[in-house]
Amino acid sequence: MHSVSTCLNPLAERPSAHERAPRQSRPVLALATALALLAGCGGGGGDPGDPIVSLTCQPNSRKAALRDYFDDWYFWYAISPRPDPWGGASLDEYFKALLFTGNATFPADRWSYFESTESFNRFYGDGQALGYGVAVAGVEVVGRPDLPLHVRHVEPQSPAGVAGVVRGDQVLALNGRPASELISANDFSLLTAERSGQTLALLLQGTGGQRTVTLAAAVYRLSPVPRSAVVYTPGGRPVGYLMVKDMITQAITPATEAFSRFRAAGVRELVVDLRYNGGGLVSVGRDLASLVAGVRAVGATYSSLLYNNRQAAQWNTSYAFTRSADALGLARVYLLVGSRTCSASEQLANGLRPYVDVVLVGDATCGKPVGFLPKDDTCGTTYNVVNFESVNARNEGRYFDGLQPTCAVAEDWHQPLGAPAEPLLAAALAHADGQGCAGPAAAARPRPLALQRERARWSEGERPVMIPR
């Protein structure tokens, strides 16, 4: 357990797995002692569910409340800037000034962010989003305006899905701006709508030639599990294929139903497609991992969330694998991953590793082993600030360079997701037949989320989030 007596160091060495315990199992006397020590340090107050409360919704009051929240709950609170909230900086500028700037152990915080409370609740509560529902392969062409820009994913129930935009369409222009200009500027923000009814004109090149599609932004229902099927290896063995796009509660029912079908089909190999999964709720990842691992892991630690030393004694928490009648209980699982596989989806891979042979196919993941306790400030904004790090049952974490693939394979945007010929899935199927890694090798690329954080945070379609619920 983190030392709570060392008030100036929130980043003590991680405890070993046998030293950690779920919060509810700690002795009352030990907890009371820890809380007394925390009180002596001047921190540890409040509850994770409490909002960030300012006296008014005026900028200076909000900035002061934000500073106080960072002092108590920010993972890097003791080694981060502490600027004066009474200066002339805007709220956005002040928030950025509070973020950890990096050291030899940890990279700079490129993950903490804020959004409207309405948007947050719509996504994580209602399973809906406002926008057009089309995502492009912008990361792959950063700095290369001579390369084509392709659609890589379309939300089925979105305006783009209804209008017939498909993966593999080449984007020639957005609202009249040529794709080469967008790539040069590394700016795909036109794909992010600010309000319902806002329009986006896409000039596309597809199998039928050029066409212009005009989309009106709308609130649409997400499809967190857009594809599931039984496919077959080259040798004829049945394999379950499941694509999970978002770790939200609406994913659990379709995922469980898919596992039930896999069991009925005698599936003993599984491919879970996480390549566009930016993360979401820890509990959803835990439930998916439980369906994979089965009885071998029931009750064992899936992941432990470790807070700064002001909060560790009270709030460090372990999530355990659960029991499901539809679990496959596999010894091996294939995860299709890439630079957009982030946060709670990386946690799924890391949490399974002590119990299951995890074969990663694709590209290195984004590298975000930390997560948030979303905080409403009662002024219409929800803050997602790094509060904890995540480790598995072997105390493994801090994979800030991403989880590296077992089989490095590049994507082909023209191949439908879930098709046996799609390169990442094809490589997994061949590997399941004992053929080793095969497929077009993925090229090394810069860390995409760091590059695109400011101007295109979600225009690529994923939210890099790990939320403990």
Coordinates of C-alpha atoms in Angstrom, one line a residue:
M1 CA 0.0 0.0 0.0
H2 CA 1.3 3.6 -0.7
S3 CA 2.8 5.2 2.3
V4 CA 0.5 7.9 3.6
S5 CA 3.0 9.4 6.0
T6 CA 5.2 10.7 3.1
C7 CA 3.1 13.8 2.4
L8 CA 5.3 15.2 -0.3
N9 CA 5.6 12.1 -2.5
P10 CA 2.4 10.9 -4.2
L11 CA 4.4 8.4 -6.3
A12 CA 5.9 6.0 -3.9
E13 CA 6.8 2.5 -5.2
R14 CA 3.8 0.4 -6.1
P15 CA 2.9 -2.2 -3.5
S16 CA 3.3 -5.8 -4.4
A17 CA 0.2 -7.7 -5.3
H18 CA 0.0 -9.5 -2.0
E19 CA 0.1 -6.2 -0.1
R20 CA -3.0 -4.9 -1.9
A21 CA -6.5 -5.6 -0.9
P22 CA -9.9 -4.4 -2.0
R23 CA -11.0 -1.3 -0.1
Q24 CA -13.9 -3.0 1.6
S25 CA -11.7 -5.7 3.2
R26 CA -9.3 -3.4 5.1
P27 CA -9.5 -3.5 8.9
V28 CA -11.4 -0.6 10.4
L29 CA -8.6 0.3 12.8
A30 CA -6.0 0.5 10.0
L31 CA -8.3 2.7 7.9
A32 CA -8.9 5.0 10.8
T33 CA -5.2 5.4 11.4
A34 CA -4.6 6.1 7.8
L35 CA -7.3 8.7 7.7
A36 CA -5.7 10.4 10.7
L37 CA -2.4 10.6 9.0
L38 CA -4.0 12.0 5.9
A39 CA -5.7 14.7 8.0
G40 CA -2.3 15.6 9.3
C41 CA -1.0 16.0 5.7
G42 CA -3.8 18.4 4.8
G43 CA -5.3 16.2 2.2
G44 CA -7.6 13.2 1.6
G45 CA -10.9 15.1 2.1
G46 CA -14.0 14.6 0.0
D47 CA -15.5 11.7 -1.9
P48 CA -14.8 10.6 -5.5
G49 CA -18.5 11.3 -6.3
D50 CA -18.4 14.9 -5.0
P51 CA -18.5 17.7 -7.6
I52 CA -15.8 20.4 -7.9
V53 CA -17.6 23.2 -6.1
S54 CA -16.8 26.8 -6.7
L55 CA -18.6 29.7 -4.9
T56 CA -19.8 31.1 -8.2
C57 CA -19.4 30.1 -11.9
Q58 CA -17.2 33.0 -12.6
P59 CA -13.8 32.1 -14.1
N60 CA -11.6 33.0 -11.0
S61 CA -13.8 31.1 -8.6
R62 CA -13.8 28.1 -10.9
K63 CA -10.0 28.2 -11.3
A64 CA -9.6 28.4 -7.5
A65 CA -11.8 25.4 -7.0
L66 CA -10.0 23.5 -9.8
R67 CA -6.6 24.2 -8.1
D68 CA -7.9 22.9 -4.8
Y69 CA -9.2 19.7 -6.5
F70 CA -5.8 19.1 -8.2
D71 CA -4.1 19.6 -4.8
D72 CA -6.1 16.7 -3.3
W73 CA -6.9 14.3 -6.2
Y74 CA -4.4 14.8 -9.0
F75 CA -2.1 11.8 -9.4
W76 CA 0.9 14.0 -9.7
Y77 CA -0.2 16.7 -7.4
A78 CA 3.1 17.1 -5.5
I79 CA 5.3 17.5 -8.6
S80 CA 3.1 19.5 -10.8
P81 CA 2.8 23.3 -11.4
R82 CA 0.6 25.3 -9.1
P83 CA -0.1 28.6 -10.9
D84 CA -2.0 31.5 -9.3
P85 CA -5.7 31.2 -10.2
W86 CA -6.2 35.0 -9.9
G87 CA -4.2 35.8 -13.0
G88 CA -5.6 36.7 -16.4
A89 CA -5.5 33.1 -17.9
S90 CA -8.7 31.7 -19.3
L91 CA -10.2 28.6 -17.7
D92 CA -8.8 26.5 -20.5
E93 CA -5.3 28.0 -20.2
Y94 CA -5.3 27.6 -16.5
F95 CA -6.3 23.9 -16.7
K96 CA -3.4 23.3 -19.1
A97 CA -1.1 25.1 -16.8
L98 CA -2.0 22.7 -13.9
L99 CA -1.0 19.6 -15.8
F100 CA 2.1 17.6 -14.9
T101 CA 5.0 18.3 -17.3
G102 CA 6.9 15.0 -17.1
N103 CA 10.0 13.7 -15.6
A104 CA 12.4 10.7 -16.0
T105 CA 9.7 8.3 -14.7
F106 CA 6.5 9.6 -16.1
P107 CA 5.7 11.4 -19.4
A108 CA 3.8 14.7 -19.4
D109 CA 0.1 14.4 -18.8
R110 CA -1.5 14.4 -22.3
W111 CA -4.7 12.7 -21.2
S112 CA -6.5 15.0 -18.7
Y113 CA -9.2 17.0 -20.3
F114 CA -12.7 18.5 -19.8
E115 CA -15.9 18.5 -21.8
S116 CA -19.5 19.6 -21.3
T117 CA -21.4 17.6 -18.7
E118 CA -24.2 17.1 -21.3
S119 CA -21.8 15.4 -23.7
F120 CA -20.3 13.3 -20.9
N121 CA -23.6 12.1 -19.6
R122 CA -24.9 11.5 -23.1
F123 CA -22.0 9.2 -24.0
Y124 CA -21.5 7.2 -20.7
G125 CA -25.0 7.3 -19.5
D126 CA -27.3 7.2 -22.5
G127 CA -24.8 5.4 -24.9
Q128 CA -25.3 8.2 -27.5
A129 CA -23.2 10.7 -29.3
L130 CA -23.6 14.0 -31.1
G131 CA -22.0 14.2 -34.5
Y132 CA -21.6 12.7 -37.9
G133 CA -20.3 9.3 -37.0
V134 CA -17.5 9.0 -39.5
A135 CA -13.8 8.5 -38.5
V136 CA -10.8 8.7 -40.8
A137 CA -7.3 7.2 -40.8
G138 CA -5.6 10.5 -40.1
V139 CA -2.9 9.2 -37.8
E140 CA -1.5 7.0 -40.5
V141 CA -0.9 9.9 -42.9
V142 CA 0.4 12.5 -40.4
G143 CA 3.0 14.6 -42.3
R144 CA 2.3 12.9 -45.6
P145 CA -0.2 15.1 -47.6
D146 CA 0.7 13.1 -50.7
L147 CA -1.0 10.0 -49.3
P148 CA -4.8 9.3 -49.5
L149 CA -7.1 9.9 -46.5
H150 CA -9.5 7.0 -46.0
V151 CA -12.6 6.4 -43.9
R152 CA -11.7 3.7 -41.4
H153 CA -14.9 3.4 -39.3
V154 CA -18.5 4.5 -39.5
E155 CA -21.0 4.3 -36.7
P156 CA -23.9 2.2 -38.1
Q157 CA -26.7 4.4 -36.6
S158 CA -25.1 7.7 -37.2
P159 CA -25.8 10.2 -40.0
A160 CA -22.8 8.9 -42.0
G161 CA -24.0 5.3 -41.5
V162 CA -27.5 6.1 -42.7
A163 CA -26.1 8.0 -45.7
G164 CA -24.1 5.0 -46.9
V165 CA -20.6 6.2 -46.1
V166 CA -18.4 3.1 -45.7
R167 CA -15.0 2.0 -44.5
G168 CA -12.5 2.4 -47.4
D169 CA -14.1 5.4 -49.0
Q170 CA -11.4 7.9 -49.8
V171 CA -11.9 11.4 -48.5
L172 CA -11.1 14.0 -51.2
A173 CA -12.3 17.0 -49.3
L174 CA -14.3 18.2 -46.2
N175 CA -16.4 21.3 -46.6
G176 CA -14.3 22.1 -49.6
R177 CA -11.0 21.8 -47.9
P178 CA -8.8 19.3 -49.8
A179 CA -7.6 16.2 -47.8
S180 CA -4.0 17.2 -48.4
E181 CA -4.6 20.5 -46.7
L182 CA -6.2 18.8 -43.7
I183 CA -3.3 16.3 -43.4
S184 CA -0.7 19.1 -43.7
A185 CA -2.4 21.0 -40.9
N186 CA -3.0 17.8 -38.9
D187 CA -6.5 19.2 -38.4
F188 CA -9.5 16.9 -38.7
S189 CA -11.7 19.0 -36.4
L190 CA -14.4 19.4 -39.1
L191 CA -15.4 15.9 -38.3
T192 CA -16.4 17.0 -34.8
A193 CA -19.8 18.8 -34.6
E194 CA -20.6 21.4 -32.1
R195 CA -24.4 21.3 -32.4
S196 CA -27.3 19.3 -34.0
G197 CA -28.0 20.4 -37.5
Q198 CA -24.5 21.5 -38.3
T199 CA -23.5 20.2 -41.8
L200 CA -20.5 18.5 -43.2
A201 CA -20.0 18.0 -47.0
L202 CA -17.8 15.0 -47.8
L203 CA -16.3 14.6 -51.3
L204 CA -15.6 10.9 -51.5
Q205 CA -14.1 8.5 -53.9
G206 CA -15.6 5.0 -53.7
T207 CA -16.1 1.9 -55.8
G208 CA -18.8 3.7 -57.8
G209 CA -16.7 6.9 -58.5
Q210 CA -16.8 10.3 -56.9
R211 CA -19.8 11.5 -54.9
T212 CA -20.6 14.2 -52.4
V213 CA -22.4 13.3 -49.2
T214 CA -23.8 16.1 -47.1
L215 CA -24.4 15.1 -43.4
A216 CA -26.4 17.0 -40.8
A217 CA -25.1 16.4 -37.2
A218 CA -27.5 14.6 -34.9
V219 CA -27.6 12.7 -31.7
Y220 CA -27.4 9.0 -32.5
R221 CA -27.3 5.8 -30.6
L222 CA -23.8 4.2 -30.4
S223 CA -23.1 0.6 -31.4
P224 CA -20.5 -0.4 -28.9
V225 CA -20.4 -4.0 -30.3
P226 CA -20.9 -3.4 -34.0
R227 CA -19.8 -6.9 -35.2
S228 CA -19.7 -10.5 -33.9
A229 CA -19.5 -13.7 -35.9
V230 CA -18.1 -17.2 -36.0
V231 CA -15.4 -17.3 -38.6
Y232 CA -13.0 -20.0 -39.6
T233 CA -9.2 -20.5 -39.7
P234 CA -7.6 -21.6 -43.0
G235 CA -7.6 -25.1 -41.4
G236 CA -11.3 -25.0 -40.8
R237 CA -11.4 -24.4 -37.1
P238 CA -14.3 -22.1 -35.7
V239 CA -13.2 -18.9 -34.1
G240 CA -15.3 -16.3 -32.4
Y241 CA -14.9 -12.7 -33.7
L242 CA -16.1 -9.8 -31.5
M243 CA -15.5 -6.1 -32.2
V244 CA -15.9 -3.9 -29.1
K245 CA -15.8 -0.2 -30.0
D246 CA -16.7 1.4 -26.6
M247 CA -16.4 0.2 -23.0
I248 CA -19.9 1.4 -22.0
T249 CA -22.6 -0.4 -20.2
Q250 CA -24.6 -0.9 -23.4
A251 CA -21.8 -3.2 -24.6
I252 CA -22.5 -5.9 -22.0
T253 CA -25.7 -7.4 -23.4
P254 CA -24.6 -7.8 -27.0
A255 CA -21.2 -9.1 -25.9
T256 CA -22.7 -11.7 -23.6
E257 CA -25.1 -12.8 -26.3
A258 CA -22.2 -13.2 -28.7
F259 CA -20.3 -15.4 -26.2
S260 CA -23.4 -17.5 -25.8
R261 CA -23.5 -18.1 -29.6
F262 CA -19.7 -18.8 -29.6
R263 CA -20.2 -21.5 -26.9
A264 CA -23.0 -23.1 -28.9
A265 CA -20.8 -23.2 -31.9
G266 CA -18.0 -25.0 -30.0
V267 CA -15.6 -22.1 -30.3
R268 CA -12.3 -22.6 -28.5
E269 CA -10.4 -19.7 -30.1
L270 CA -11.4 -16.0 -29.8
V271 CA -10.5 -12.7 -31.5
V272 CA -11.6 -9.5 -29.8
D273 CA -11.2 -6.5 -32.0
L274 CA -10.1 -3.4 -29.9
R275 CA -8.3 -1.5 -32.6
Y276 CA -10.7 1.5 -32.3
N277 CA -11.6 1.1 -28.6
G278 CA -10.5 4.2 -26.7
G279 CA -11.7 2.8 -23.4
G280 CA -14.5 3.6 -21.0
L281 CA -15.7 1.9 -17.8
V282 CA -13.4 -0.4 -15.8
S283 CA -16.3 -2.7 -14.9
V284 CA -17.2 -3.3 -18.6
G285 CA -13.6 -4.3 -19.4
R286 CA -13.6 -6.6 -16.3
D287 CA -16.9 -8.3 -17.4
L288 CA -15.5 -8.9 -20.9
A289 CA -12.3 -10.3 -19.4
S290 CA -14.4 -12.6 -17.2
L291 CA -16.2 -13.9 -20.3
V292 CA -12.8 -14.8 -21.8
A293 CA -11.0 -16.3 -18.8
G294 CA -13.9 -18.2 -17.2
V295 CA -13.7 -20.1 -13.9
R296 CA -9.9 -20.1 -13.9
A297 CA -9.9 -16.4 -12.8
V298 CA -13.2 -16.0 -10.9
G299 CA -12.5 -14.0 -7.7
A300 CA -8.9 -13.2 -8.7
T301 CA -7.7 -9.7 -9.3
Y302 CA -8.4 -8.2 -12.7
S303 CA -7.0 -4.7 -12.0
S304 CA -6.0 -2.5 -9.1
L305 CA -6.4 1.2 -9.2
L306 CA -3.8 3.1 -7.2
Y307 CA -4.2 6.7 -6.2
N308 CA -1.8 9.3 -4.9
N309 CA -0.7 9.1 -1.3
R310 CA -3.3 11.5 -0.1
Q311 CA -6.1 9.2 -1.3
A312 CA -4.5 5.7 -1.4
A313 CA -5.5 4.4 2.1
Q314 CA -9.1 5.2 1.5
W315 CA -9.7 4.7 -2.2
N316 CA -7.2 2.2 -3.6
T317 CA -9.5 -0.4 -5.1
S318 CA -9.2 -3.9 -6.7
Y319 CA -11.6 -5.2 -9.3
A320 CA -12.1 -9.0 -9.3
F321 CA -13.1 -11.3 -12.2
T322 CA -16.7 -12.4 -12.1
R323 CA -18.6 -15.6 -12.9
S324 CA -20.7 -15.9 -16.1
A325 CA -22.5 -18.9 -17.5
D326 CA -21.6 -17.7 -21.0
A327 CA -17.8 -17.5 -20.3
L328 CA -15.6 -19.5 -22.7
G329 CA -12.7 -20.2 -20.2
L330 CA -10.0 -19.9 -22.8
A331 CA -6.3 -20.5 -22.4
R332 CA -5.5 -18.0 -25.3
V333 CA -7.2 -14.9 -26.7
Y334 CA -6.3 -12.8 -29.7
L335 CA -6.7 -9.0 -29.3
L336 CA -6.6 -6.8 -32.5
V337 CA -5.0 -3.5 -31.3
G338 CA -3.4 -0.3 -32.6
S339 CA -2.6 3.2 -31.7
R340 CA -6.2 4.0 -30.8
T341 CA -6.5 1.0 -28.4
C342 CA -6.3 3.0 -25.2
S343 CA -6.9 3.2 -21.5
A344 CA -9.6 0.7 -20.4
S345 CA -9.1 -1.4 -23.5
E346 CA -5.3 -1.6 -22.8
Q347 CA -6.3 -2.5 -19.2
L348 CA -8.3 -5.5 -20.6
A349 CA -5.2 -6.8 -22.2
N350 CA -3.0 -6.2 -19.2
G351 CA -5.6 -7.6 -16.8
L352 CA -5.9 -10.9 -18.7
R353 CA -2.2 -11.5 -19.0
P354 CA -1.6 -13.2 -15.6
Y355 CA -4.3 -15.8 -16.5
V356 CA -4.6 -16.1 -20.3
D357 CA -2.1 -16.2 -23.2
V358 CA -2.8 -12.8 -24.8
V359 CA -1.7 -12.5 -28.4
L360 CA -1.7 -8.9 -29.6
V361 CA -2.1 -8.4 -33.4
G362 CA -1.7 -5.0 -35.1
D363 CA 0.3 -2.1 -33.9
A364 CA 1.5 -0.8 -30.5
T365 CA -1.3 0.5 -28.3
C366 CA -1.6 4.2 -27.2
G367 CA 0.1 3.8 -23.8
K368 CA -2.3 5.1 -21.1
P369 CA -2.2 3.1 -17.9
V370 CA -3.9 5.8 -15.9
G371 CA -7.5 6.8 -15.4
F372 CA -10.0 9.4 -14.2
L373 CA -12.7 10.1 -11.7
P374 CA -15.0 12.3 -13.7
K375 CA -16.0 15.5 -11.8
D376 CA -18.9 17.7 -12.5
D377 CA -18.1 21.3 -11.5
T378 CA -21.9 22.2 -11.3
C379 CA -21.3 24.9 -13.9
G380 CA -21.9 22.6 -16.9
T381 CA -18.4 21.1 -17.3
T382 CA -17.1 17.7 -16.4
Y383 CA -13.4 17.3 -15.7
N384 CA -11.5 14.1 -16.4
V385 CA -8.2 14.5 -14.5
V386 CA -5.7 11.7 -14.0
N387 CA -6.4 10.3 -10.5
F388 CA -4.9 6.8 -10.5
E389 CA -2.7 4.3 -12.2
S390 CA -3.8 0.8 -13.1
V391 CA -1.9 -2.4 -12.5
N392 CA -2.7 -6.1 -13.0
A393 CA -2.5 -9.0 -10.5
R394 CA 1.3 -9.2 -11.1
N395 CA 1.6 -5.5 -10.3
E396 CA 2.4 -4.8 -13.9
G397 CA 1.6 -1.3 -15.3
R398 CA 3.2 1.9 -16.5
Y399 CA 3.2 0.9 -20.1
F400 CA 3.5 4.5 -21.3
D401 CA 5.1 3.4 -24.5
G402 CA 2.1 1.2 -25.3
L403 CA 1.7 -2.6 -25.3
Q404 CA 3.7 -4.0 -28.1
P405 CA 2.1 -6.4 -30.6
T406 CA 3.0 -10.0 -30.8
C407 CA 2.3 -9.8 -34.5
A408 CA 2.9 -6.4 -36.1
V409 CA 0.4 -6.1 -38.9
A410 CA -0.8 -3.0 -40.9
E411 CA -4.4 -2.3 -41.8
D412 CA -6.1 -2.3 -45.2
W413 CA -8.9 0.2 -45.2
H414 CA -10.6 -1.5 -48.1
Q415 CA -11.2 -4.7 -46.2
P416 CA -14.4 -4.8 -44.1
L417 CA -13.9 -5.3 -40.4
G418 CA -14.7 -8.9 -39.5
A419 CA -13.9 -10.2 -42.9
P420 CA -11.5 -13.2 -42.8
A421 CA -9.3 -11.5 -45.4
E422 CA -8.9 -8.3 -43.3
P423 CA -5.1 -8.3 -42.5
L424 CA -5.3 -8.2 -38.7
L425 CA -8.0 -10.8 -38.4
A426 CA -6.3 -12.9 -41.1
A427 CA -3.0 -12.8 -39.1
A428 CA -4.8 -14.0 -36.0
L429 CA -6.6 -16.8 -37.8
A430 CA -3.3 -18.0 -39.3
H431 CA -1.6 -17.8 -35.9
A432 CA -4.4 -19.9 -34.4
D433 CA -3.6 -22.6 -37.0
G434 CA 0.0 -22.6 -35.9
Q435 CA 1.4 -20.6 -38.9
G436 CA 3.1 -17.9 -36.8
C437 CA 2.8 -14.2 -37.5
A438 CA 1.8 -13.4 -41.1
G439 CA 0.6 -10.2 -42.8
P440 CA 1.8 -6.8 -43.9
A441 CA 4.1 -5.5 -41.2
A442 CA 3.0 -2.3 -39.4
A443 CA 5.3 0.6 -39.8
A444 CA 6.7 2.6 -36.8
R445 CA 4.7 5.8 -36.2
P446 CA 4.8 8.7 -33.8
R447 CA 2.6 8.6 -30.7
P448 CA -0.7 9.8 -32.3
L449 CA -2.7 10.9 -29.3
A450 CA 0.0 13.3 -28.2
L451 CA 0.2 14.8 -31.7
Q452 CA -3.5 15.3 -32.1
R453 CA -4.6 16.1 -28.6
E454 CA -5.4 19.8 -29.1
R455 CA -7.1 20.2 -32.5
A456 CA -8.6 16.8 -33.1
R457 CA -9.2 15.3 -29.7
W458 CA -12.2 13.1 -30.7
S459 CA -12.5 13.8 -34.4
E460 CA -10.8 10.4 -34.8
G461 CA -13.7 8.8 -33.0
E462 CA -12.2 7.5 -29.8
R463 CA -12.2 8.8 -26.2
P464 CA -9.1 7.6 -24.3
V465 CA -10.8 7.0 -20.9
M466 CA -10.6 4.6 -17.9
I467 CA -13.4 5.3 -15.4
P468 CA -13.8 3.2 -12.2
R469 CA -17.3 2.2 -12.4

